[in-house]
PDB file of N, CA and C in Angstrom:
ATOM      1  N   UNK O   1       1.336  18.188   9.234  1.00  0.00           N
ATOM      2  CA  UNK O   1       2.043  19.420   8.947  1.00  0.00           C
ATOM      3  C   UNK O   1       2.911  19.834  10.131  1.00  0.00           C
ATOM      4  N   UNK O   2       2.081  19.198  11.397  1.00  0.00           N
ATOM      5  CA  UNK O   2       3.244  20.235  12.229  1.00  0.00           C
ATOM      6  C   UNK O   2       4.568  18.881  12.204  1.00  0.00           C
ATOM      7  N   UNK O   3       4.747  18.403  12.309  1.00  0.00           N
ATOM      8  CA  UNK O   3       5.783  17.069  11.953  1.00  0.00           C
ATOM      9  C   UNK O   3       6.963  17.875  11.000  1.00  0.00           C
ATOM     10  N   UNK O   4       6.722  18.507  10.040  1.00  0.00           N
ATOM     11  CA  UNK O   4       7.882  19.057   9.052  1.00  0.00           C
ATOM     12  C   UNK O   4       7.971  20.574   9.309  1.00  0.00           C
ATOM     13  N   UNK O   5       6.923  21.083   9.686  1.00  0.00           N
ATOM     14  CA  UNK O   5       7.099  23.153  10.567  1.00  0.00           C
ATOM     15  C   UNK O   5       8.432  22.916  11.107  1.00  0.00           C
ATOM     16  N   UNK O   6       9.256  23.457  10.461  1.00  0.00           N
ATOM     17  CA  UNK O   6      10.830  24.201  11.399  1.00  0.00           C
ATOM     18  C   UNK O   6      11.304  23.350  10.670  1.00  0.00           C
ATOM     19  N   UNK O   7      11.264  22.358  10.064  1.00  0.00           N
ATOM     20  CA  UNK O   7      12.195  21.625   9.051  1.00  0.00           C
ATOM     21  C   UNK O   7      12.509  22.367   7.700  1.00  0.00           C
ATOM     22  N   UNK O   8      14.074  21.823   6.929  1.00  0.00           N
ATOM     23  CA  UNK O   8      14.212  22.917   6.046  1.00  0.00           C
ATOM     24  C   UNK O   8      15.445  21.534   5.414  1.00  0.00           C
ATOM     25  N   UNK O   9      15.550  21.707   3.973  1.00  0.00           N
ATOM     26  CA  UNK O   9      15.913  20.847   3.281  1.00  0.00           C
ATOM     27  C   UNK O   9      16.220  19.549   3.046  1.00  0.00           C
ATOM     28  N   UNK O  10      16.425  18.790   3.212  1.00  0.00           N
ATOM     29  CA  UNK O  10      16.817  17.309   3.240  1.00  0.00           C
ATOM     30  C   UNK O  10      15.850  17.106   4.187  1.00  0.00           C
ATOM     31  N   UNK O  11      15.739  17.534   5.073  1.00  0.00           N
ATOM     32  CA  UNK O  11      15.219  17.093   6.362  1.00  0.00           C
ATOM     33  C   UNK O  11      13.815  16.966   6.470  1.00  0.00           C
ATOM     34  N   UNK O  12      13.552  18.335   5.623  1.00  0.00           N
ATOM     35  CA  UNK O  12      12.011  18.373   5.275  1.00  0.00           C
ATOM     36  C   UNK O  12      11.431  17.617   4.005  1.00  0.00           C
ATOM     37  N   UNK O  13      12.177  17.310   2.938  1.00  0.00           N
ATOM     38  CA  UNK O  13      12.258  16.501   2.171  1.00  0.00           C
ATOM     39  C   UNK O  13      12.134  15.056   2.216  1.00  0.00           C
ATOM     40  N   UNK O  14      12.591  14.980   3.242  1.00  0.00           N
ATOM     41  CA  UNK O  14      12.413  13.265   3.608  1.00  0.00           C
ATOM     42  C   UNK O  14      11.192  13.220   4.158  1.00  0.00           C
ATOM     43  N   UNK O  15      10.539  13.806   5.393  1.00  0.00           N
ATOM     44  CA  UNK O  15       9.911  13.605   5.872  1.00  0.00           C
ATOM     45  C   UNK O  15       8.750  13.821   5.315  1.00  0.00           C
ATOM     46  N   UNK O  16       8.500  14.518   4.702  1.00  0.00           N
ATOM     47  CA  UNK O  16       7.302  15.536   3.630  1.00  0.00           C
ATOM     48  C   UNK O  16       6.866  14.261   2.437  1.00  0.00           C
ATOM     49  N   UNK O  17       8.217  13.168   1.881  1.00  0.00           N
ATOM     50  CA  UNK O  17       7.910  12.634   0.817  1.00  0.00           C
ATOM     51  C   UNK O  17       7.658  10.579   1.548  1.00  0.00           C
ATOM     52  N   UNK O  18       8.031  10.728   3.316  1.00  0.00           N
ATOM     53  CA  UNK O  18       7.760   9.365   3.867  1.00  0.00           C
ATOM     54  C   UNK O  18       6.410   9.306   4.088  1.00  0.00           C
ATOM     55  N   UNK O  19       5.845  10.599   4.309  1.00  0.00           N
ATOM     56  CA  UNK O  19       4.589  10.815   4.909  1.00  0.00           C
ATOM     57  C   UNK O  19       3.378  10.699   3.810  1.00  0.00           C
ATOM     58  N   UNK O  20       3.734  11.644   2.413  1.00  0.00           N
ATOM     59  CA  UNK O  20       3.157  11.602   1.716  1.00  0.00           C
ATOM     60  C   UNK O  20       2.817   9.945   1.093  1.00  0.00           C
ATOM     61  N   UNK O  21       4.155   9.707   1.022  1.00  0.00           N
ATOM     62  CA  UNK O  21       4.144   7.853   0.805  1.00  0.00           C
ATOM     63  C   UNK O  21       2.944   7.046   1.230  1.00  0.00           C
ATOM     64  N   UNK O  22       3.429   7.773   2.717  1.00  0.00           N
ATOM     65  CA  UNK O  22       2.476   6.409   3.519  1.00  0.00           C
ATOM     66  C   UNK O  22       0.832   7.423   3.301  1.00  0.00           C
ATOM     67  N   UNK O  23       0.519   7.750   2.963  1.00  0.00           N
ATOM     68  CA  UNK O  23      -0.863   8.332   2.729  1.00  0.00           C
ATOM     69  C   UNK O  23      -1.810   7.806   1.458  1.00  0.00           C
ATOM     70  N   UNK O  24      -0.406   7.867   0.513  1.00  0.00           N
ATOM     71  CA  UNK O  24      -0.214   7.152  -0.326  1.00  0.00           C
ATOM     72  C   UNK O  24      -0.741   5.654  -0.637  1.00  0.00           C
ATOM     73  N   UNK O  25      -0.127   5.165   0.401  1.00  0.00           N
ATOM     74  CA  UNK O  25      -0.431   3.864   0.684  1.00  0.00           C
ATOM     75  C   UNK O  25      -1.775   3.499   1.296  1.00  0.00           C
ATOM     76  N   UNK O  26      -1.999   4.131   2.259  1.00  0.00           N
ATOM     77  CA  UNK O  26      -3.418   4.247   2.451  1.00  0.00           C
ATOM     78  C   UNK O  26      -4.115   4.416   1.904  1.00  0.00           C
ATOM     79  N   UNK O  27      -4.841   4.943   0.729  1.00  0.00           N
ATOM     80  CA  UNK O  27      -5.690   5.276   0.028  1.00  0.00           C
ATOM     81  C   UNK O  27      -5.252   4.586  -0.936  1.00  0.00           C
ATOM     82  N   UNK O  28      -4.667   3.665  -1.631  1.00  0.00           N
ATOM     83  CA  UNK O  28      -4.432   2.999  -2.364  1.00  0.00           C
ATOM     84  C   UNK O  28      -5.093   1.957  -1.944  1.00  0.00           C
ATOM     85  N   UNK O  29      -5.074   1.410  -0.435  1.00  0.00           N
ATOM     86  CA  UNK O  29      -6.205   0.460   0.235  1.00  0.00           C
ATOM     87  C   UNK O  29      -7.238   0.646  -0.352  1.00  0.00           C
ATOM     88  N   UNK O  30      -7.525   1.662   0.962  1.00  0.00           N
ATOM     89  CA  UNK O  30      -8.961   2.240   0.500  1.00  0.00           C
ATOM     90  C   UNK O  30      -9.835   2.076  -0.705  1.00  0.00           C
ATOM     91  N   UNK O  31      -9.196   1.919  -2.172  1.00  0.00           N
ATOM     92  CA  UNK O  31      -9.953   2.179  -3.164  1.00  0.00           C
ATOM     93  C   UNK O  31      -9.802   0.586  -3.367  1.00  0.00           C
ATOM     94  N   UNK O  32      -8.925  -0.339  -2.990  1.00  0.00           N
ATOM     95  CA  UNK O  32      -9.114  -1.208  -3.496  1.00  0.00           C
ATOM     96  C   UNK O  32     -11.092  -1.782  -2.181  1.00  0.00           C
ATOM     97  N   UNK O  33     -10.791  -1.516  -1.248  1.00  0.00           N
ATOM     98  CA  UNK O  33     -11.841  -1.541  -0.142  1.00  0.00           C
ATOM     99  C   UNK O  33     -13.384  -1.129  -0.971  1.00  0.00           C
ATOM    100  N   UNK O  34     -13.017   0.128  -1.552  1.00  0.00           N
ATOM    101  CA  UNK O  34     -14.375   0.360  -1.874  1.00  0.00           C
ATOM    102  C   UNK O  34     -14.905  -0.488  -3.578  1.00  0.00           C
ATOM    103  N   UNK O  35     -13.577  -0.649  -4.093  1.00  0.00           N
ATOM    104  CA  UNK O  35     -14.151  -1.405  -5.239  1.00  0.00           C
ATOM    105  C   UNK O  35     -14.575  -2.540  -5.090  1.00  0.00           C
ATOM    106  N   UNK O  36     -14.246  -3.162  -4.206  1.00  0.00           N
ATOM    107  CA  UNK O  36     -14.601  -4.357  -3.695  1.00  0.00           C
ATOM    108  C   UNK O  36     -16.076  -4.958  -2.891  1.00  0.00           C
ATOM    109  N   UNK O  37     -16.284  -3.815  -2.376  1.00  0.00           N
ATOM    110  CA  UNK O  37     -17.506  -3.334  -1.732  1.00  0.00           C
ATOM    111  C   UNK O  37     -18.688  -2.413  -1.990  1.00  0.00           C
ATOM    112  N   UNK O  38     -18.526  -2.334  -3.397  1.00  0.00           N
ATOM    113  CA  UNK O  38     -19.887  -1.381  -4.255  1.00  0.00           C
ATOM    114  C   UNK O  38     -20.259  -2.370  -5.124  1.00  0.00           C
ATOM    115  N   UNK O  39     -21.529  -1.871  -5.842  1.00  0.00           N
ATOM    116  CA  UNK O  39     -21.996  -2.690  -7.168  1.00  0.00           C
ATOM    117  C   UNK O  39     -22.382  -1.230  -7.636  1.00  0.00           C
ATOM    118  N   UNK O  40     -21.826   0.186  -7.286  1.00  0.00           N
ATOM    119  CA  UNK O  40     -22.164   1.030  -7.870  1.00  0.00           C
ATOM    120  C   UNK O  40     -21.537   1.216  -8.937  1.00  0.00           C
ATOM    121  N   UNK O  41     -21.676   0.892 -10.342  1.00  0.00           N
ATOM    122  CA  UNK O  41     -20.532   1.073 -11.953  1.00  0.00           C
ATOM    123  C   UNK O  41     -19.632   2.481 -11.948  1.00  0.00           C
ATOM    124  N   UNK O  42     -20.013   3.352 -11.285  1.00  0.00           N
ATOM    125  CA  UNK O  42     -20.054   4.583 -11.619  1.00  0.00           C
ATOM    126  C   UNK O  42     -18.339   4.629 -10.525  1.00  0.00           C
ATOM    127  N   UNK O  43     -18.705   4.236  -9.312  1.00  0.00           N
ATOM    128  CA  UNK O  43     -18.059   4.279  -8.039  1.00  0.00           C
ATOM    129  C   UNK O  43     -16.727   3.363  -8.123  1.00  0.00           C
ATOM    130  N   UNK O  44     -17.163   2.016  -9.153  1.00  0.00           N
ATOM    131  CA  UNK O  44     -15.832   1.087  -8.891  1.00  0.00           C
ATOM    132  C   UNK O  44     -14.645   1.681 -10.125  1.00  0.00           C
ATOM    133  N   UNK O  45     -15.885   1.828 -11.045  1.00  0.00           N
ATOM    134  CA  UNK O  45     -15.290   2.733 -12.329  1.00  0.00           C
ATOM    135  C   UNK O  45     -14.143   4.089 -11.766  1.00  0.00           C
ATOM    136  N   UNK O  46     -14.417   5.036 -10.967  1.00  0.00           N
ATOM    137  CA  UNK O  46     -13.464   5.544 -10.732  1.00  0.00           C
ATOM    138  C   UNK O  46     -12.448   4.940  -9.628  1.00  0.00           C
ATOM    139  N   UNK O  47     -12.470   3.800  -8.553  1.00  0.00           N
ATOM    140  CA  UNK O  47     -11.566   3.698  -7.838  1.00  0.00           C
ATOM    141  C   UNK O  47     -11.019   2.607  -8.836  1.00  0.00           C
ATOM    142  N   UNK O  48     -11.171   2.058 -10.192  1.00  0.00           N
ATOM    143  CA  UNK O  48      -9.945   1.336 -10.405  1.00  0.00           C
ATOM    144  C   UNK O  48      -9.556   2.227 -11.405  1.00  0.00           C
ATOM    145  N   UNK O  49      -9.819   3.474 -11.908  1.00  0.00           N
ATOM    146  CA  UNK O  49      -9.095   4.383 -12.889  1.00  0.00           C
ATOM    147  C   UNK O  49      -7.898   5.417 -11.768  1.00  0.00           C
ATOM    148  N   UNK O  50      -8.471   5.287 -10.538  1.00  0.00           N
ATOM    149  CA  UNK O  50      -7.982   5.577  -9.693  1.00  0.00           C
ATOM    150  C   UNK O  50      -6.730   5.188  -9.290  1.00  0.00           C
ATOM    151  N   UNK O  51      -6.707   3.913  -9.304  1.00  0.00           N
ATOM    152  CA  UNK O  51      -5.627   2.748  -8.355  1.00  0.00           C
ATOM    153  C   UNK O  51      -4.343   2.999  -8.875  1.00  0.00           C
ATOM    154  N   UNK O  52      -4.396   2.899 -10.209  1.00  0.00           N
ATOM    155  CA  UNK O  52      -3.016   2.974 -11.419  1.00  0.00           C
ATOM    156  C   UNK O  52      -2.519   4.078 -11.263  1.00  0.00           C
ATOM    157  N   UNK O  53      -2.895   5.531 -10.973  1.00  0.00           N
ATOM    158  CA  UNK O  53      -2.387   7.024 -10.372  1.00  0.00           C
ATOM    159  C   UNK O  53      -1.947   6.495  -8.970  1.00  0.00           C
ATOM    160  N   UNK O  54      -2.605   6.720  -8.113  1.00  0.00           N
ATOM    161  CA  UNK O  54      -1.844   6.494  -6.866  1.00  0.00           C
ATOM    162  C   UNK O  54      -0.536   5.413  -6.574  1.00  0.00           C
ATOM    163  N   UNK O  55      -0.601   4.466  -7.208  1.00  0.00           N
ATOM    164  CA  UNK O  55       0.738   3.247  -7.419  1.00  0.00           C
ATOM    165  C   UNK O  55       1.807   3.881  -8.129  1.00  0.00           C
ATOM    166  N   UNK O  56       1.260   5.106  -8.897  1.00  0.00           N
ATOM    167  CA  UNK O  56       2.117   5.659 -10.249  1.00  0.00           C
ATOM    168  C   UNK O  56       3.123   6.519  -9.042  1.00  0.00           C
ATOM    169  N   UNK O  57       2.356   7.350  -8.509  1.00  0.00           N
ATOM    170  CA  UNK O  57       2.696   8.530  -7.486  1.00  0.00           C
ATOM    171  C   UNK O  57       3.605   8.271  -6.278  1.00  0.00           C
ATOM    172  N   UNK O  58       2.935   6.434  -5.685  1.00  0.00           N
ATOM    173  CA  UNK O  58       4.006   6.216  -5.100  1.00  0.00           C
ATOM    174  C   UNK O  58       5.035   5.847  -5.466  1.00  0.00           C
ATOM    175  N   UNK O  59       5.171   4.881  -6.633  1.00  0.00           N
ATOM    176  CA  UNK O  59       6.649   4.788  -7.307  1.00  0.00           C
ATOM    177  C   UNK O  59       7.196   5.778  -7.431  1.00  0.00           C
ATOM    178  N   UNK O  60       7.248   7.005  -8.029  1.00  0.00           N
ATOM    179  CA  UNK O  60       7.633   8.073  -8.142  1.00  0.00           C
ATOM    180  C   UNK O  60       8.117   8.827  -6.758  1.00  0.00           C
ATOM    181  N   UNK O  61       7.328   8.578  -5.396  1.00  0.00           N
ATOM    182  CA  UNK O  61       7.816   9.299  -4.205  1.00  0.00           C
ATOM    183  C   UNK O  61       8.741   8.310  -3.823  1.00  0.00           C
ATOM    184  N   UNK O  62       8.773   6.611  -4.200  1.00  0.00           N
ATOM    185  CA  UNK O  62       9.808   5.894  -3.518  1.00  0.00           C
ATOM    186  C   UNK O  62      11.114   5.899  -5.122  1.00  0.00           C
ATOM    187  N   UNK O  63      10.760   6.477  -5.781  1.00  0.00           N
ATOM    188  CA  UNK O  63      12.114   6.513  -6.253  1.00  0.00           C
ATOM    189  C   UNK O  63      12.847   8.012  -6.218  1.00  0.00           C
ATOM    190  N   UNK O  64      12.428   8.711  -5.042  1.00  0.00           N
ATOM    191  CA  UNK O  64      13.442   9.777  -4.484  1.00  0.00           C
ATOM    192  C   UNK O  64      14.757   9.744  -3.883  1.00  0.00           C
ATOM    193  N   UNK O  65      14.475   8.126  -2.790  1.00  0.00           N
ATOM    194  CA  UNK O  65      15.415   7.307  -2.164  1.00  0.00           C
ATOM    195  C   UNK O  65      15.072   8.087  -1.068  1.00  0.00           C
ATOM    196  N   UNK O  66      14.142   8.859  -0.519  1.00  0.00           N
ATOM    197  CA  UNK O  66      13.488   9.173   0.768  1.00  0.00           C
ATOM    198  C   UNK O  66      12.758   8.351   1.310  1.00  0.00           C
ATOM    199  N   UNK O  67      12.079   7.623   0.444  1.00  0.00           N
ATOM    200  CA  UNK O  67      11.417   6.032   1.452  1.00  0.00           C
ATOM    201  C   UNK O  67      12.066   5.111   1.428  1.00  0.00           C
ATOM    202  N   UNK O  68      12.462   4.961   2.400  1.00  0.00           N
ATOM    203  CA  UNK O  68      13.258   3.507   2.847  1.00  0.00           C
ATOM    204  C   UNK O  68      12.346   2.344   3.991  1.00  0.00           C
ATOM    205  N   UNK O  69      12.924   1.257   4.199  1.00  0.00           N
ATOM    206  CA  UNK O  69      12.071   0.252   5.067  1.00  0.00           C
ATOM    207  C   UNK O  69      11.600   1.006   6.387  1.00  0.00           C
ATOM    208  N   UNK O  70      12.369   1.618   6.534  1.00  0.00           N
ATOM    209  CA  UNK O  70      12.253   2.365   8.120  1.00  0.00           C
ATOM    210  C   UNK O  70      11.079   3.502   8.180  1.00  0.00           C
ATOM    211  N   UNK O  71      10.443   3.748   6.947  1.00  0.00           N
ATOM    212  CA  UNK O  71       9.329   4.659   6.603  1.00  0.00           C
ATOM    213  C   UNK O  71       8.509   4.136   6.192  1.00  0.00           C
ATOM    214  N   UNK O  72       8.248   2.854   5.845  1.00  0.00           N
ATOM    215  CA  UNK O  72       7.237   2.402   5.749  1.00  0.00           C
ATOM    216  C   UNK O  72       6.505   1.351   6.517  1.00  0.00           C
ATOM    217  N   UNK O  73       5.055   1.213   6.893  1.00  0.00           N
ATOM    218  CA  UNK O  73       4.626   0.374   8.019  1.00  0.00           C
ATOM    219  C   UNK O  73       4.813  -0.794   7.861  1.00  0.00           C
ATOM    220  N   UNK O  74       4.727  -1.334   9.221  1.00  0.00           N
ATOM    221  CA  UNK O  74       5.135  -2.864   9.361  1.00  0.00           C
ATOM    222  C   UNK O  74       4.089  -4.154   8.380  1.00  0.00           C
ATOM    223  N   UNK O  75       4.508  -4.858   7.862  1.00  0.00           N
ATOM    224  CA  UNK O  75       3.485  -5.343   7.375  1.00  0.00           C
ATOM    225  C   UNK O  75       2.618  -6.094   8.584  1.00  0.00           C
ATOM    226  N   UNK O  76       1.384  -6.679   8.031  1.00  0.00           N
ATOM    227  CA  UNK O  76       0.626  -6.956   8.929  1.00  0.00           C
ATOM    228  C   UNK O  76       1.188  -8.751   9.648  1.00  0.00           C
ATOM    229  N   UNK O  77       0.656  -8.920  10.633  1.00  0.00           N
ATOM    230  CA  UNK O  77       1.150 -10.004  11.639  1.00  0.00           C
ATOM    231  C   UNK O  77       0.446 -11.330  11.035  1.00  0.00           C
ATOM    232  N   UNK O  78       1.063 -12.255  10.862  1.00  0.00           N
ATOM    233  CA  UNK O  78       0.073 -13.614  10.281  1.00  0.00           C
ATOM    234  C   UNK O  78      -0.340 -14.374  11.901  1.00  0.00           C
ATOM    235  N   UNK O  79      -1.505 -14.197  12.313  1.00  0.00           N
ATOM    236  CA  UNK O  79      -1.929 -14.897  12.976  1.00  0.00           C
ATOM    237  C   UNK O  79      -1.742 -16.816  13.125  1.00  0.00           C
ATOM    238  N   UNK O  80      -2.933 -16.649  12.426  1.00  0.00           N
ATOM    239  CA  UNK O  80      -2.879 -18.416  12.052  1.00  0.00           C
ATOM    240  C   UNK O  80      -2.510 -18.687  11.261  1.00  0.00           C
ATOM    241  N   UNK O  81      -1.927 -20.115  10.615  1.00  0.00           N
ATOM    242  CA  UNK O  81      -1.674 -20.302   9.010  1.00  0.00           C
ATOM    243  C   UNK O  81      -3.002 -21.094   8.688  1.00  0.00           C
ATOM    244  N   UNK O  82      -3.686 -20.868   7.440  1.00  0.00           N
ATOM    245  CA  UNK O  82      -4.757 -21.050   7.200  1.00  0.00           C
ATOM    246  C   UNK O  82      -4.850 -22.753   7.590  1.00  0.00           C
ATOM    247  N   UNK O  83      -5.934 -22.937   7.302  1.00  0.00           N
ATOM    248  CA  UNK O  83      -6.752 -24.623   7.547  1.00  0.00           C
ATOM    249  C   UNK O  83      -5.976 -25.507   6.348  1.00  0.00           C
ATOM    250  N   UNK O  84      -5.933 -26.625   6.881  1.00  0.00           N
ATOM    251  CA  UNK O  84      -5.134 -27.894   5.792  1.00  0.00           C
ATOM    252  C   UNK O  84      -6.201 -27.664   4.515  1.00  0.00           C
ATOM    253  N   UNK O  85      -6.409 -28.184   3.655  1.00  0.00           N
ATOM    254  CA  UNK O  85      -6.885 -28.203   2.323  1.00  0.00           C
ATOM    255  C   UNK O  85      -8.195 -29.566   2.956  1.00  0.00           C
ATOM    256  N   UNK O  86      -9.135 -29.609   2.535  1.00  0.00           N
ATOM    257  CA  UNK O  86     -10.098 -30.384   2.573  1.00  0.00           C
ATOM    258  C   UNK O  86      -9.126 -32.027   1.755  1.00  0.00           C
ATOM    259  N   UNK O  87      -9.835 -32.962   2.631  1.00  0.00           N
ATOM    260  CA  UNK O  87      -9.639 -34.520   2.399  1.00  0.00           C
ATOM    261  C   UNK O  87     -10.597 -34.476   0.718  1.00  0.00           C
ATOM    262  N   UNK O  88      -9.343 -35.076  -0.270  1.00  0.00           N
ATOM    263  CA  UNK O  88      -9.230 -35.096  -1.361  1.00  0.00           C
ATOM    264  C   UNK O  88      -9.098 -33.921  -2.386  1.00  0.00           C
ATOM    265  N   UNK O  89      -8.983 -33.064  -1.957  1.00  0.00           N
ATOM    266  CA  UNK O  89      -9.074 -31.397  -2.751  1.00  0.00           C
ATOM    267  C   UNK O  89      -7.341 -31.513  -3.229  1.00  0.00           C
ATOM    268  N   UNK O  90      -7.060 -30.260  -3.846  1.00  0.00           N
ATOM    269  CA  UNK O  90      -5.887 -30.549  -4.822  1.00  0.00           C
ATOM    270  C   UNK O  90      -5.016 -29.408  -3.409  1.00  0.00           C
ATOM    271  N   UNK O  91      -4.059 -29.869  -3.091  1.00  0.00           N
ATOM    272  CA  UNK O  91      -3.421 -28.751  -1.742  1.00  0.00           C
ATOM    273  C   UNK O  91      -2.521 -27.703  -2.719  1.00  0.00           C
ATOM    274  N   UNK O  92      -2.494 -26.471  -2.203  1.00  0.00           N
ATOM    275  CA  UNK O  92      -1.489 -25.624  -3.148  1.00  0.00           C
ATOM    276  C   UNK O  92       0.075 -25.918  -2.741  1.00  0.00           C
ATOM    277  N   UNK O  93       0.834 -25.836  -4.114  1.00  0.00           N
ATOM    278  CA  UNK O  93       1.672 -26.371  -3.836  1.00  0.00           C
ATOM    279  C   UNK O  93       2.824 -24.908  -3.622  1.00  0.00           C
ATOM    280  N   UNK O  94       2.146 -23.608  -3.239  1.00  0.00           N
ATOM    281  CA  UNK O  94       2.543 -22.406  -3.192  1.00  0.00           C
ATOM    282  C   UNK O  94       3.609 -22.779  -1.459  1.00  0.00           C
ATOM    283  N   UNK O  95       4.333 -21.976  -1.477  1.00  0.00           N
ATOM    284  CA  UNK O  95       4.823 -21.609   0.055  1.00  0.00           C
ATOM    285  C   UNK O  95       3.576 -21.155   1.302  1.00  0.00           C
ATOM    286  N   UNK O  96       3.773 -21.228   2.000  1.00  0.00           N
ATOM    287  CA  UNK O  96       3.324 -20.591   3.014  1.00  0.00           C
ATOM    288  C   UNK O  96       3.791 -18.690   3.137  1.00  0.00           C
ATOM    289  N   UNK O  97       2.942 -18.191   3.511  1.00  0.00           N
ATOM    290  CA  UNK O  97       3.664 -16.911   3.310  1.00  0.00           C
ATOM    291  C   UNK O  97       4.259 -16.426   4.008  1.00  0.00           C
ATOM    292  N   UNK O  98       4.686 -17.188   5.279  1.00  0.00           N
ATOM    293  CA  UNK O  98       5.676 -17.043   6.402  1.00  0.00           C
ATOM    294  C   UNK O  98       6.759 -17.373   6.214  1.00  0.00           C
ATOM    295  N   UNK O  99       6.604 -18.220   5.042  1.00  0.00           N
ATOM    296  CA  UNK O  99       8.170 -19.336   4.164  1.00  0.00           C
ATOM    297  C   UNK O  99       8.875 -18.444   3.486  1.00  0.00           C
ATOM    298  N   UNK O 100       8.141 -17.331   3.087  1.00  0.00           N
ATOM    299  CA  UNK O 100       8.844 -16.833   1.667  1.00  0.00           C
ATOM    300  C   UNK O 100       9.810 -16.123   2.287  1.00  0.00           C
ATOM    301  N   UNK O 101      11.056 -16.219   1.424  1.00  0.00           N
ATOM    302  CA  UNK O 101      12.463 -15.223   1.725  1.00  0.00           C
ATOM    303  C   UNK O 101      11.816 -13.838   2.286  1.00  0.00           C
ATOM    304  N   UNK O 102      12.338 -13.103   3.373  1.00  0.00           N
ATOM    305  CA  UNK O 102      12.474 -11.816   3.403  1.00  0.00           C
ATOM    306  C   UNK O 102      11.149 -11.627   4.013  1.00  0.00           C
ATOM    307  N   UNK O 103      10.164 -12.541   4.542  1.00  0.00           N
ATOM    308  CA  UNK O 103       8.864 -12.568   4.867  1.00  0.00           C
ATOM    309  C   UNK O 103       9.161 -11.908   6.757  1.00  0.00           C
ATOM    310  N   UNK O 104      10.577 -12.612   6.894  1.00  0.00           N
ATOM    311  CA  UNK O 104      10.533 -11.862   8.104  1.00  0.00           C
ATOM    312  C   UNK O 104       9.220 -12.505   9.698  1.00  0.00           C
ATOM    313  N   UNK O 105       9.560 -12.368  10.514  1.00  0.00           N
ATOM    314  CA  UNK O 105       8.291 -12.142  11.867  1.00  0.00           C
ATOM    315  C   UNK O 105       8.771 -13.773  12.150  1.00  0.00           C
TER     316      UNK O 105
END
């Protein structure tokens, strides 16, 4: 909140709907984190009735044209590229995800 205090139209608008975004985005983790990590029915039951609202909400805040690349976090860093495929196993014949267009780093 104090980030947008003294801000006033456009200005506060952008910032109010990058922020909300990225909060957005976070907790959109999050639920995938906890569904992943319960065997409670009750618990996964609401974070995947959950998931489809928050994705809804951010489409909706990124089609303001207030989130742009520059507001949203960096994606994460690829360390290693995973291990060769085991001797005789079928290798994927997918890209690497460092390959893909626009992958960037």
């Amino acid at each position: 909140m104090s980030e947008i205090t003294g801000k006033s139209g456009n200005d506060y608008d952008k910032t109010a709907v990058a922020r909300t975004r990225m909060a957005q985005g976070l907790l959109y983790t999050e639920l995938g984190a906890v569904r992943a990590a319960t065997r409670n029915a009750l618990v996964r039951r609401f974070a995947e009735q959950a998931q489809p609202l928050v994705n809804e909400q951010m489409r909706q805040l990124e089609a303001t044209g207030f989130v742009t690349g520059d507001t949203l976090p960096d994606p994460p860093a690829v360390d290693d590229p995973p291990p060769p495929a085991p001797p005789g196993s079928r290798a994927s014949t997918a890209p690497a995800a460092t390959a893909l267009p626009g992958a960037g780093g």
